[in-house]
mmCIF file of C-alpha atoms in Angstrom:
data_model
loop_
_atom_site.group_PDB
_atom_site.id
_atom_site.type_symbol
_atom_site.label_atom_id
_atom_site.label_comp_id
_atom_site.label_asym_id
_atom_site.label_seq_id
_atom_site.Cartn_x
_atom_site.Cartn_y
_atom_site.Cartn_z
ATOM 1 C CA ALA A 1 21.534 -17.435 6.170
ATOM 2 C CA GLN A 2 21.442 -21.135 5.489
ATOM 3 C CA SER A 3 18.700 -22.905 3.563
ATOM 4 C CA VAL A 4 17.951 -26.400 2.305
ATOM 5 C CA THR A 5 16.069 -27.265 -0.868
ATOM 6 C CA GLN A 6 14.755 -30.697 -1.644
ATOM 7 C CA LEU A 7 14.155 -30.578 -5.345
ATOM 8 C CA ASP A 8 11.303 -33.090 -5.534
ATOM 9 C CA SER A 9 8.234 -33.073 -3.293
ATOM 10 C CA GLN A 10 7.202 -36.559 -4.445
ATOM 11 C CA VAL A 11 9.158 -39.374 -6.066
ATOM 12 C CA PRO A 12 7.204 -42.399 -7.329
ATOM 13 C CA VAL A 13 9.274 -45.480 -8.133
ATOM 14 C CA PHE A 14 8.676 -49.169 -8.708
ATOM 15 C CA GLU A 15 9.904 -51.783 -6.275
ATOM 16 C CA GLU A 16 13.489 -52.950 -6.893
ATOM 17 C CA ALA A 17 14.277 -49.871 -8.989
ATOM 18 C CA PRO A 18 17.025 -47.424 -7.995
ATOM 19 C CA VAL A 19 16.140 -44.047 -6.530
ATOM 20 C CA GLU A 20 17.810 -40.703 -5.923
ATOM 21 C CA LEU A 21 16.382 -38.004 -3.658
ATOM 22 C CA ARG A 22 17.983 -34.656 -4.295
ATOM 23 C CA CYS A 23 19.092 -32.108 -1.714
ATOM 24 C CA ASN A 24 20.861 -28.801 -2.243
ATOM 25 C CA TYR A 25 21.900 -26.424 0.492
ATOM 26 C CA SER A 26 22.951 -22.813 0.632
ATOM 27 C CA SER A 27 25.595 -21.776 3.122
ATOM 28 C CA SER A 28 28.659 -19.559 3.124
ATOM 29 C CA VAL A 29 30.203 -21.577 5.953
ATOM 30 C CA SER A 30 30.934 -25.252 6.559
ATOM 31 C CA VAL A 31 28.010 -27.442 7.549
ATOM 32 C CA TYR A 32 27.158 -30.873 8.835
ATOM 33 C CA LEU A 33 24.621 -32.747 6.696
ATOM 34 C CA PHE A 34 21.953 -35.281 7.623
ATOM 35 C CA TRP A 35 19.209 -37.367 6.056
ATOM 36 C CA TYR A 36 16.243 -38.445 8.168
ATOM 37 C CA VAL A 37 13.280 -40.710 7.381
ATOM 38 C CA GLN A 38 9.778 -40.311 8.786
ATOM 39 C CA TYR A 39 7.103 -43.005 8.674
ATOM 40 C CA PRO A 40 3.447 -41.914 9.098
ATOM 41 C CA ASN A 41 2.619 -40.473 12.512
ATOM 42 C CA GLN A 42 6.093 -41.120 13.834
ATOM 43 C CA GLY A 43 9.170 -39.099 14.652
ATOM 44 C CA LEU A 44 12.277 -38.792 12.515
ATOM 45 C CA GLN A 45 14.899 -41.511 12.329
ATOM 46 C CA LEU A 46 18.479 -40.796 11.275
ATOM 47 C CA LEU A 47 19.469 -42.476 7.995
ATOM 48 C CA LEU A 48 23.000 -41.117 7.671
ATOM 49 C CA LYS A 49 25.219 -38.144 8.411
ATOM 50 C CA TYR A 50 28.195 -36.326 6.965
ATOM 51 C CA LEU A 51 30.456 -34.603 9.475
ATOM 52 C CA SER A 52 33.847 -34.842 7.746
ATOM 53 C CA GLY A 53 36.094 -37.264 5.863
ATOM 54 C CA SER A 54 34.933 -39.440 2.975
ATOM 55 C CA THR A 55 32.316 -37.725 0.862
ATOM 56 C CA LEU A 56 30.440 -40.993 0.268
ATOM 57 C CA VAL A 57 28.458 -41.836 3.357
ATOM 58 C CA LYS A 58 26.676 -45.124 3.961
ATOM 59 C CA GLY A 59 23.650 -45.321 6.210
ATOM 60 C CA ILE A 60 21.012 -47.723 7.408
ATOM 61 C CA ASN A 61 18.583 -49.702 5.243
ATOM 62 C CA GLY A 62 20.980 -49.691 2.264
ATOM 63 C CA PHE A 63 20.920 -45.936 1.711
ATOM 64 C CA GLU A 64 23.979 -43.853 0.862
ATOM 65 C CA ALA A 65 24.633 -40.200 0.101
ATOM 66 C CA GLU A 66 27.402 -38.232 -1.513
ATOM 67 C CA PHE A 67 28.552 -34.837 -0.314
ATOM 68 C CA ASN A 68 29.524 -32.539 -3.180
ATOM 69 C CA LYS A 69 30.979 -29.322 -1.823
ATOM 70 C CA SER A 70 31.344 -27.580 -5.186
ATOM 71 C CA GLN A 71 27.704 -28.203 -6.060
ATOM 72 C CA THR A 72 26.521 -27.814 -2.447
ATOM 73 C CA SER A 73 24.543 -31.025 -2.764
ATOM 74 C CA PHE A 74 23.936 -34.089 -0.616
ATOM 75 C CA HIS A 75 21.801 -36.454 -2.694
ATOM 76 C CA LEU A 76 20.440 -39.659 -1.190
ATOM 77 C CA ARG A 77 20.532 -42.896 -3.197
ATOM 78 C CA LYS A 78 19.460 -46.500 -2.929
ATOM 79 C CA PRO A 79 20.193 -49.063 -5.669
ATOM 80 C CA SER A 80 17.028 -51.119 -5.118
ATOM 81 C CA VAL A 81 14.021 -49.933 -3.121
ATOM 82 C CA HIS A 82 11.462 -51.974 -1.208
ATOM 83 C CA ILE A 83 7.817 -51.282 -0.459
ATOM 84 C CA SER A 84 8.870 -50.651 3.149
ATOM 85 C CA ASP A 85 10.955 -47.649 2.019
ATOM 86 C CA THR A 86 7.746 -45.708 1.379
ATOM 87 C CA ALA A 87 8.062 -42.728 3.722
ATOM 88 C CA GLU A 88 8.960 -39.054 3.870
ATOM 89 C CA TYR A 89 12.635 -38.131 3.725
ATOM 90 C CA PHE A 90 14.183 -34.964 5.090
ATOM 91 C CA CYS A 91 17.553 -33.429 4.358
ATOM 92 C CA ALA A 92 18.975 -31.163 7.086
ATOM 93 C CA VAL A 93 22.050 -29.036 7.736
ATOM 94 C CA SER A 94 23.715 -27.758 10.871
ATOM 95 C CA VAL A 95 26.262 -24.956 10.821
ATOM 96 C CA LEU A 96 29.635 -25.938 12.287
ATOM 97 C CA SER A 97 30.412 -22.543 13.740
ATOM 98 C CA SER A 98 27.066 -21.909 15.437
ATOM 99 C CA ASN A 99 27.683 -24.435 18.239
ATOM 100 C CA THR A 100 23.938 -24.569 18.874
ATOM 101 C CA GLY A 101 23.175 -27.840 17.120
ATOM 102 C CA LYS A 102 20.193 -26.255 15.392
ATOM 103 C CA LEU A 103 19.036 -28.066 12.281
ATOM 104 C CA ILE A 104 17.633 -26.436 9.168
ATOM 105 C CA PHE A 105 15.337 -28.802 7.306
ATOM 106 C CA GLY A 106 14.264 -29.082 3.712
ATOM 107 C CA GLN A 107 10.571 -29.355 2.920
ATOM 108 C CA GLY A 108 10.711 -33.127 2.601
ATOM 109 C CA THR A 109 10.383 -35.640 -0.238
ATOM 110 C CA THR A 110 7.714 -38.313 -0.206
ATOM 111 C CA LEU A 111 9.028 -41.566 -1.634
ATOM 112 C CA GLN A 112 6.225 -43.752 -2.980
ATOM 113 C CA VAL A 113 7.349 -47.285 -3.820
ATOM 114 C CA LYS A 114 4.900 -49.142 -6.050
ATOM 115 C CA PRO A 115 4.693 -52.927 -6.445
ATOM 116 C CA ASP B 1 16.309 -48.613 25.973
ATOM 117 C CA GLY B 2 17.126 -44.944 26.011
ATOM 118 C CA GLY B 3 14.978 -42.563 24.087
ATOM 119 C CA ILE B 4 12.640 -39.613 23.987
ATOM 120 C CA THR B 5 9.066 -39.891 25.199
ATOM 121 C CA GLN B 6 6.443 -37.421 24.076
ATOM 122 C CA SER B 7 2.971 -37.335 25.577
ATOM 123 C CA PRO B 8 0.157 -37.304 24.849
ATOM 124 C CA LYS B 9 0.170 -38.670 21.312
ATOM 125 C CA TYR B 10 -3.019 -36.744 20.470
ATOM 126 C CA LEU B 11 -4.195 -33.531 22.107
ATOM 127 C CA PHE B 12 -7.191 -31.317 21.578
ATOM 128 C CA ARG B 13 -7.362 -27.651 22.513
ATOM 129 C CA LYS B 14 -10.382 -25.473 23.045
ATOM 130 C CA GLU B 15 -10.392 -21.825 22.046
ATOM 131 C CA GLY B 16 -8.600 -19.636 24.597
ATOM 132 C CA GLN B 17 -6.992 -22.583 26.344
ATOM 133 C CA ASN B 18 -3.315 -23.199 27.045
ATOM 134 C CA VAL B 19 -2.050 -26.750 26.616
ATOM 135 C CA THR B 20 1.254 -28.333 27.583
ATOM 136 C CA LEU B 21 3.088 -30.990 25.615
ATOM 137 C CA SER B 22 5.473 -33.225 27.523
ATOM 138 C CA CYS B 23 8.948 -34.266 26.389
ATOM 139 C CA GLU B 24 11.194 -36.483 28.512
ATOM 140 C CA GLN B 25 14.560 -38.008 27.553
ATOM 141 C CA ASN B 26 16.753 -40.552 29.301
ATOM 142 C CA LEU B 27 19.692 -40.225 26.914
ATOM 143 C CA ASN B 28 21.602 -37.836 29.196
ATOM 144 C CA HIS B 29 21.622 -35.304 26.370
ATOM 145 C CA ASP B 30 22.437 -31.693 27.137
ATOM 146 C CA ALA B 31 20.456 -30.042 24.337
ATOM 147 C CA MET B 32 16.742 -30.320 23.592
ATOM 148 C CA TYR B 33 14.606 -28.885 20.801
ATOM 149 C CA TRP B 34 10.960 -28.364 19.849
ATOM 150 C CA TYR B 35 9.846 -28.399 16.217
ATOM 151 C CA ARG B 36 6.527 -27.794 14.539
ATOM 152 C CA GLN B 37 5.692 -29.804 11.413
ATOM 153 C CA ASP B 38 3.072 -28.719 8.898
ATOM 154 C CA PRO B 39 2.358 -30.549 5.623
ATOM 155 C CA GLY B 40 4.763 -29.535 2.872
ATOM 156 C CA GLN B 41 6.784 -27.197 5.126
ATOM 157 C CA GLY B 42 9.316 -29.452 6.725
ATOM 158 C CA LEU B 43 10.170 -28.843 10.370
ATOM 159 C CA ARG B 44 10.447 -25.394 11.922
ATOM 160 C CA LEU B 45 12.268 -24.715 15.184
ATOM 161 C CA ILE B 46 10.162 -23.285 18.015
ATOM 162 C CA TYR B 47 12.549 -23.256 21.001
ATOM 163 C CA TYR B 48 15.768 -24.939 22.016
ATOM 164 C CA SER B 49 17.761 -25.379 25.200
ATOM 165 C CA GLN B 50 21.431 -26.254 25.503
ATOM 166 C CA ILE B 51 21.571 -26.388 29.279
ATOM 167 C CA VAL B 52 19.271 -26.538 32.289
ATOM 168 C CA ASN B 53 17.550 -23.247 33.167
ATOM 169 C CA ASP B 54 18.427 -21.696 29.822
ATOM 170 C CA PHE B 55 16.595 -21.676 26.480
ATOM 171 C CA GLN B 56 16.457 -19.650 23.277
ATOM 172 C CA LYS B 57 13.776 -18.760 20.776
ATOM 173 C CA GLY B 58 13.784 -20.480 17.436
ATOM 174 C CA ASP B 59 12.256 -19.276 14.200
ATOM 175 C CA ILE B 60 8.580 -19.417 15.231
ATOM 176 C CA ALA B 61 8.491 -18.872 19.024
ATOM 177 C CA GLU B 62 5.488 -16.513 19.128
ATOM 178 C CA GLY B 63 2.562 -18.053 20.986
ATOM 179 C CA TYR B 64 4.700 -20.735 22.651
ATOM 180 C CA SER B 65 6.598 -21.004 25.926
ATOM 181 C CA VAL B 66 9.016 -23.549 27.415
ATOM 182 C CA SER B 67 10.880 -24.362 30.602
ATOM 183 C CA ARG B 68 13.994 -26.429 31.335
ATOM 184 C CA GLU B 69 14.066 -27.082 35.076
ATOM 185 C CA LYS B 70 15.525 -30.561 34.707
ATOM 186 C CA LYS B 71 17.985 -31.992 32.213
ATOM 187 C CA GLU B 72 15.552 -34.743 31.264
ATOM 188 C CA SER B 73 12.487 -32.595 30.664
ATOM 189 C CA PHE B 74 11.589 -29.827 28.200
ATOM 190 C CA PRO B 75 7.815 -29.171 28.204
ATOM 191 C CA LEU B 76 6.221 -26.931 25.568
ATOM 192 C CA THR B 77 3.150 -24.812 26.303
ATOM 193 C CA VAL B 78 0.993 -23.741 23.392
ATOM 194 C CA THR B 79 -0.724 -20.586 24.580
ATOM 195 C CA SER B 80 -3.996 -19.021 23.472
ATOM 196 C CA ALA B 81 -1.890 -16.435 21.638
ATOM 197 C CA GLN B 82 -0.952 -19.091 19.067
ATOM 198 C CA LYS B 83 -3.786 -18.616 16.598
ATOM 199 C CA ASN B 84 -3.035 -21.577 14.372
ATOM 200 C CA PRO B 85 -1.806 -24.336 16.686
ATOM 201 C CA THR B 86 -3.006 -27.330 14.664
ATOM 202 C CA ALA B 87 0.179 -29.213 13.762
ATOM 203 C CA PHE B 88 2.419 -32.146 14.573
ATOM 204 C CA TYR B 89 4.947 -31.272 17.297
ATOM 205 C CA LEU B 90 8.273 -33.041 17.579
ATOM 206 C CA CYS B 91 10.776 -32.970 20.410
ATOM 207 C CA ALA B 92 14.443 -33.814 19.837
ATOM 208 C CA SER B 93 17.706 -33.940 21.750
ATOM 209 C CA ASN B 94 21.416 -34.333 21.201
ATOM 210 C CA MET B 95 24.598 -34.478 23.213
ATOM 211 C CA ARG B 96 26.435 -31.674 21.471
ATOM 212 C CA SER B 97 26.140 -29.543 18.401
ATOM 213 C CA ASN B 98 27.866 -31.827 15.884
ATOM 214 C CA GLN B 99 25.901 -34.905 16.858
ATOM 215 C CA PRO B 100 22.640 -35.993 15.223
ATOM 216 C CA GLN B 101 19.392 -35.171 16.934
ATOM 217 C CA HIS B 102 17.223 -37.983 18.273
ATOM 218 C CA PHE B 103 13.463 -37.501 17.919
ATOM 219 C CA GLY B 104 10.404 -38.498 19.879
ATOM 220 C CA ASP B 105 7.274 -39.885 18.192
ATOM 221 C CA GLY B 106 5.459 -36.568 18.258
ATOM 222 C CA THR B 107 2.221 -35.067 19.545
ATOM 223 C CA ARG B 108 -0.582 -34.152 17.165
ATOM 224 C CA LEU B 109 -2.475 -31.086 18.364
ATOM 225 C CA SER B 110 -5.898 -30.213 17.010
ATOM 226 C CA ILE B 111 -8.473 -27.516 17.737
ATOM 227 C CA LEU B 112 -11.932 -28.448 19.003
#
């Protein structure tokens, strides 16, 4: 069975500092990988996705992530955060072979950007 | 603009009552999903449907029911059998399995 672990439940960081949100997954088969952001009382918005090809994926709002197959990781990074990046971030995987499109989510990481 | 509309935004349920959450999409997506979100637990799949008139149970289907009579609509009923229904419910859709899911803005259900 597949699982997703987000290694930090909360990440406090000062404005304009770099940040990394960590995500590890467990799967014996190939997966698609996603990062979503959720602002309070809203739905999830896609930040970026990895389906195939280059392992460095660029997304919206200046975020990027790197797929590392050997370490089964998909960490999210931003070189300089803004106050507006304060939100909850979810890593998710979808199994290629299942053909159902089901997503398995991590528990989420709350990014708190301080002035 | 295309998107997913969930209604109502807030819903209150009395003991022993069934309530229905609405989810409508105008993205022409084939697949639709219902998730439950609890603090610190991420999102858990309740039901999903890949085609009209067909749906499958997710990881936590007990106490919930769905229907998919139209491509655009995938309502979720929280029955009285669901003993702990207080949560944030999110509906999502996608075109096919390797495409990202698009989410609605959610419905927050509370017990009176």
